[in-house]
Amino acid sequence: MTWPTGEAMQLRPELADKVAAITAKSADRMPGRLELLLSTRVAQLRGVTMPAAADIAVAAEVSRWPSAPTITPAERCAIDLLERFLLDIRSVDDTTFAALKEHYDDDEVAAILFRLALLDGFSKFNLVFPGGEASWPRASHQ
Amino acid sequence: MATSKSSVKTAMPPDLAVDFSDLYGTMWSHGIVDHSTKEVARLRNARITDCGY
């Protein structure tokens, strides 16, 4: 998924390179295949275009992440954080962090949170920006 | 907000913090929206999200 839209960034060229760089760098920090899983889940929740790397199998896997056997406990924990982050930020609590820290070190947790902030913000940006993806059908939440 | 900040000892990754500050500074110093309007939006965002900034 490319966030934000190229059209939007053409209006603010002084921001475009900086946004692209910070987006790419934060994505590179994700452990394993987490970037693909997180960006796919954000796309599903927001009803926007899937990441280019997400095939049908990955999308199906992510859509049933709580029970999918191919989703590892660490990945499940990160996706749980994502859902809380996007849908109910006040539900992110000590229990959430305790679970995360069973799988990720402090630097990784910080990187994941930073990545979620960008995914959350720019997916919203894309939905409301004229010519963005607001007309895309919203994915069903599972 | 019940979010635990004490359980994670690292804040924003340092190099990303630098990049973010650069981006944030550009957002504030450039563009056609006047500074006071940006500040109103920032304050309202902080109020809605219970952010101390």
PDB file of C-alpha atoms in Angstrom, chain A:
ATOM      1  CA  MET A   1       0.000   0.000   0.000  1.00  0.00           C
ATOM      2  CA  THR A   2       1.307   3.418  -0.874  1.00  0.00           C
ATOM      3  CA  TRP A   3       0.440   6.122   1.609  1.00  0.00           C
ATOM      4  CA  PRO A   4      -0.313   8.869   1.160  1.00  0.00           C
ATOM      5  CA  THR A   5      -1.519   9.206  -2.392  1.00  0.00           C
ATOM      6  CA  GLY A   6       0.916  10.467  -4.945  1.00  0.00           C
ATOM      7  CA  GLU A   7      -1.590  13.087  -5.989  1.00  0.00           C
ATOM      8  CA  ALA A   8      -1.774  14.507  -2.491  1.00  0.00           C
ATOM      9  CA  MET A   9       1.964  14.655  -2.146  1.00  0.00           C
ATOM     10  CA  GLN A  10       2.335  16.447  -5.459  1.00  0.00           C
ATOM     11  CA  LEU A  11       0.566  19.326  -3.743  1.00  0.00           C
ATOM     12  CA  ARG A  12       3.163  19.392  -0.997  1.00  0.00           C
ATOM     13  CA  PRO A  13       6.466  18.468  -2.650  1.00  0.00           C
ATOM     14  CA  GLU A  14       8.428  19.760   0.335  1.00  0.00           C
ATOM     15  CA  LEU A  15       6.824  16.985   2.389  1.00  0.00           C
ATOM     16  CA  ALA A  16       6.728  14.204  -0.180  1.00  0.00           C
ATOM     17  CA  ASP A  17      10.291  12.942   0.136  1.00  0.00           C
ATOM     18  CA  LYS A  18      10.237  13.156   3.899  1.00  0.00           C
ATOM     19  CA  VAL A  19       6.974  11.233   4.143  1.00  0.00           C
ATOM     20  CA  ALA A  20       8.225   8.587   1.718  1.00  0.00           C
ATOM     21  CA  ALA A  21      11.473   8.187   3.641  1.00  0.00           C
ATOM     22  CA  ILE A  22       9.950   7.893   7.082  1.00  0.00           C
ATOM     23  CA  THR A  23       7.294   5.515   5.798  1.00  0.00           C
ATOM     24  CA  ALA A  24       9.871   3.236   4.185  1.00  0.00           C
ATOM     25  CA  LYS A  25      12.212   3.344   7.142  1.00  0.00           C
ATOM     26  CA  SER A  26       9.495   2.527   9.657  1.00  0.00           C
ATOM     27  CA  ALA A  27       8.300  -0.370   7.509  1.00  0.00           C
ATOM     28  CA  ASP A  28      11.824  -1.759   7.324  1.00  0.00           C
ATOM     29  CA  ARG A  29      11.942  -1.917  11.121  1.00  0.00           C
ATOM     30  CA  MET A  30       9.163  -4.458  11.379  1.00  0.00           C
ATOM     31  CA  PRO A  31      10.358  -7.877  12.465  1.00  0.00           C
ATOM     32  CA  GLY A  32       9.856 -10.752  10.038  1.00  0.00           C
ATOM     33  CA  ARG A  33       6.786 -10.440   7.847  1.00  0.00           C
ATOM     34  CA  LEU A  34       5.002  -8.157  10.288  1.00  0.00           C
ATOM     35  CA  GLU A  35       4.909  -5.195   7.905  1.00  0.00           C
ATOM     36  CA  LEU A  36       2.933  -7.218   5.389  1.00  0.00           C
ATOM     37  CA  LEU A  37       0.529  -8.516   8.016  1.00  0.00           C
ATOM     38  CA  LEU A  38      -0.051  -5.141   9.627  1.00  0.00           C
ATOM     39  CA  SER A  39      -0.504  -3.209   6.403  1.00  0.00           C
ATOM     40  CA  THR A  40      -2.837  -5.917   5.125  1.00  0.00           C
ATOM     41  CA  ARG A  41      -4.955  -5.753   8.257  1.00  0.00           C
ATOM     42  CA  VAL A  42      -5.121  -1.960   8.114  1.00  0.00           C
ATOM     43  CA  ALA A  43      -6.288  -2.231   4.504  1.00  0.00           C
ATOM     44  CA  GLN A  44      -8.982  -4.690   5.535  1.00  0.00           C
ATOM     45  CA  LEU A  45     -10.210  -2.561   8.418  1.00  0.00           C
ATOM     46  CA  ARG A  46     -10.213   0.669   6.447  1.00  0.00           C
ATOM     47  CA  GLY A  47     -11.410  -0.809   3.177  1.00  0.00           C
ATOM     48  CA  VAL A  48      -8.495   0.459   1.137  1.00  0.00           C
ATOM     49  CA  THR A  49      -6.177  -1.141  -1.402  1.00  0.00           C
ATOM     50  CA  MET A  50      -4.237  -4.144  -0.224  1.00  0.00           C
ATOM     51  CA  PRO A  51      -0.452  -3.945  -0.115  1.00  0.00           C
ATOM     52  CA  ALA A  52       1.081  -5.092  -3.385  1.00  0.00           C
ATOM     53  CA  ALA A  53       2.782  -8.007  -1.657  1.00  0.00           C
ATOM     54  CA  ALA A  54      -0.419  -9.334  -0.092  1.00  0.00           C
ATOM     55  CA  ASP A  55      -1.816 -12.197  -2.091  1.00  0.00           C
ATOM     56  CA  ILE A  56      -5.162 -13.858  -1.511  1.00  0.00           C
ATOM     57  CA  ALA A  57      -3.699 -16.379   0.900  1.00  0.00           C
ATOM     58  CA  VAL A  58      -2.134 -13.724   3.090  1.00  0.00           C
ATOM     59  CA  ALA A  59      -5.311 -11.660   3.069  1.00  0.00           C
ATOM     60  CA  ALA A  60      -7.368 -14.688   4.110  1.00  0.00           C
ATOM     61  CA  GLU A  61      -4.869 -15.555   6.791  1.00  0.00           C
ATOM     62  CA  VAL A  62      -4.916 -12.034   8.205  1.00  0.00           C
ATOM     63  CA  SER A  63      -8.694 -11.733   8.082  1.00  0.00           C
ATOM     64  CA  ARG A  64      -8.992 -14.630  10.519  1.00  0.00           C
ATOM     65  CA  TRP A  65      -5.908 -13.776  12.521  1.00  0.00           C
ATOM     66  CA  PRO A  66      -7.257 -14.704  15.975  1.00  0.00           C
ATOM     67  CA  SER A  67      -7.492 -18.373  15.023  1.00  0.00           C
ATOM     68  CA  ALA A  68      -5.403 -18.807  11.869  1.00  0.00           C
ATOM     69  CA  PRO A  69      -2.793 -21.487  12.632  1.00  0.00           C
ATOM     70  CA  THR A  70      -0.224 -19.842  10.372  1.00  0.00           C
ATOM     71  CA  ILE A  71      -0.256 -16.645  12.416  1.00  0.00           C
ATOM     72  CA  THR A  72       2.365 -16.958  15.137  1.00  0.00           C
ATOM     73  CA  PRO A  73       1.650 -15.915  18.726  1.00  0.00           C
ATOM     74  CA  ALA A  74       3.965 -12.916  18.267  1.00  0.00           C
ATOM     75  CA  GLU A  75       2.195 -11.849  15.084  1.00  0.00           C
ATOM     76  CA  ARG A  76      -1.179 -12.353  16.732  1.00  0.00           C
ATOM     77  CA  CYS A  77      -0.122 -10.122  19.569  1.00  0.00           C
ATOM     78  CA  ALA A  78       0.980  -7.360  17.186  1.00  0.00           C
ATOM     79  CA  ILE A  79      -2.232  -7.562  15.170  1.00  0.00           C
ATOM     80  CA  ASP A  80      -4.227  -7.393  18.383  1.00  0.00           C
ATOM     81  CA  LEU A  81      -2.367  -4.186  19.214  1.00  0.00           C
ATOM     82  CA  LEU A  82      -3.119  -2.887  15.726  1.00  0.00           C
ATOM     83  CA  GLU A  83      -6.850  -3.468  16.145  1.00  0.00           C
ATOM     84  CA  ARG A  84      -6.876  -1.748  19.510  1.00  0.00           C
ATOM     85  CA  PHE A  85      -4.761   1.093  18.117  1.00  0.00           C
ATOM     86  CA  LEU A  86      -7.077   1.706  15.174  1.00  0.00           C
ATOM     87  CA  LEU A  87     -10.454   0.896  16.658  1.00  0.00           C
ATOM     88  CA  ASP A  88     -10.280   1.478  20.403  1.00  0.00           C
ATOM     89  CA  ILE A  89      -7.078   3.181  21.491  1.00  0.00           C
ATOM     90  CA  ARG A  90      -8.173   3.331  25.120  1.00  0.00           C
ATOM     91  CA  SER A  91      -8.196  -0.433  25.272  1.00  0.00           C
ATOM     92  CA  VAL A  92      -4.411  -0.469  24.898  1.00  0.00           C
ATOM     93  CA  ASP A  93      -3.366  -1.084  28.473  1.00  0.00           C
ATOM     94  CA  ASP A  94      -0.780  -2.743  30.663  1.00  0.00           C
ATOM     95  CA  THR A  95      -2.034  -6.168  29.651  1.00  0.00           C
ATOM     96  CA  THR A  96      -1.475  -5.321  26.004  1.00  0.00           C
ATOM     97  CA  PHE A  97       2.087  -4.244  26.684  1.00  0.00           C
ATOM     98  CA  ALA A  98       2.802  -7.226  28.900  1.00  0.00           C
ATOM     99  CA  ALA A  99       1.722  -9.525  26.080  1.00  0.00           C
ATOM    100  CA  LEU A 100       3.804  -7.630  23.531  1.00  0.00           C
ATOM    101  CA  LYS A 101       6.879  -7.829  25.678  1.00  0.00           C
ATOM    102  CA  GLU A 102       6.660 -11.606  25.758  1.00  0.00           C
ATOM    103  CA  HIS A 103       7.556 -11.514  22.063  1.00  0.00           C
ATOM    104  CA  TYR A 104       9.266  -8.218  21.287  1.00  0.00           C
ATOM    105  CA  ASP A 105      11.981  -6.159  22.947  1.00  0.00           C
ATOM    106  CA  ASP A 106      11.503  -2.505  23.813  1.00  0.00           C
ATOM    107  CA  ASP A 107      12.978  -1.231  20.560  1.00  0.00           C
ATOM    108  CA  GLU A 108      10.693  -3.467  18.541  1.00  0.00           C
ATOM    109  CA  VAL A 109       7.631  -2.392  20.519  1.00  0.00           C
ATOM    110  CA  ALA A 110       8.527   1.244  19.958  1.00  0.00           C
ATOM    111  CA  ALA A 111       9.057   0.601  16.241  1.00  0.00           C
ATOM    112  CA  ILE A 112       5.724  -1.202  15.967  1.00  0.00           C
ATOM    113  CA  LEU A 113       3.896   1.644  17.704  1.00  0.00           C
ATOM    114  CA  PHE A 114       5.556   4.187  15.441  1.00  0.00           C
ATOM    115  CA  ARG A 115       4.599   2.152  12.400  1.00  0.00           C
ATOM    116  CA  LEU A 116       1.008   1.861  13.577  1.00  0.00           C
ATOM    117  CA  ALA A 117       0.831   5.619  14.039  1.00  0.00           C
ATOM    118  CA  LEU A 118       1.835   6.133  10.398  1.00  0.00           C
ATOM    119  CA  LEU A 119      -0.456   3.412   9.085  1.00  0.00           C
ATOM    120  CA  ASP A 120      -3.373   4.763  11.093  1.00  0.00           C
ATOM    121  CA  GLY A 121      -2.809   8.369  10.134  1.00  0.00           C
ATOM    122  CA  PHE A 122      -2.085   7.969   6.464  1.00  0.00           C
ATOM    123  CA  SER A 123      -4.831   5.423   5.880  1.00  0.00           C
ATOM    124  CA  LYS A 124      -7.275   8.002   7.267  1.00  0.00           C
ATOM    125  CA  PHE A 125      -5.626  10.677   5.152  1.00  0.00           C
ATOM    126  CA  ASN A 126      -6.140   8.603   2.049  1.00  0.00           C
ATOM    127  CA  LEU A 127      -9.769   7.976   2.848  1.00  0.00           C
ATOM    128  CA  VAL A 128     -10.672  11.631   3.190  1.00  0.00           C
ATOM    129  CA  PHE A 129      -8.370  13.196   0.623  1.00  0.00           C
ATOM    130  CA  PRO A 130     -10.307  14.141  -2.539  1.00  0.00           C
ATOM    131  CA  GLY A 131      -9.502  11.542  -5.151  1.00  0.00           C
ATOM    132  CA  GLY A 132      -8.356   9.137  -2.479  1.00  0.00           C
ATOM    133  CA  GLU A 133      -9.895   5.798  -1.646  1.00  0.00           C
ATOM    134  CA  ALA A 134     -13.008   6.897   0.223  1.00  0.00           C
ATOM    135  CA  SER A 135     -15.219   5.290  -2.390  1.00  0.00           C
ATOM    136  CA  TRP A 136     -13.702   1.871  -1.940  1.00  0.00           C
ATOM    137  CA  PRO A 137     -16.054  -0.652  -0.375  1.00  0.00           C
ATOM    138  CA  ARG A 138     -15.317  -1.181   3.273  1.00  0.00           C
ATOM    139  CA  ALA A 139     -13.999  -4.617   4.058  1.00  0.00           C
ATOM    140  CA  SER A 140     -15.916  -6.775   6.456  1.00  0.00           C
ATOM    141  CA  HIS A 141     -14.429  -6.887   9.922  1.00  0.00           C
ATOM    142  CA  GLN A 142     -13.776 -10.363  11.156  1.00  0.00           C
TER     143      GLN A 142
END
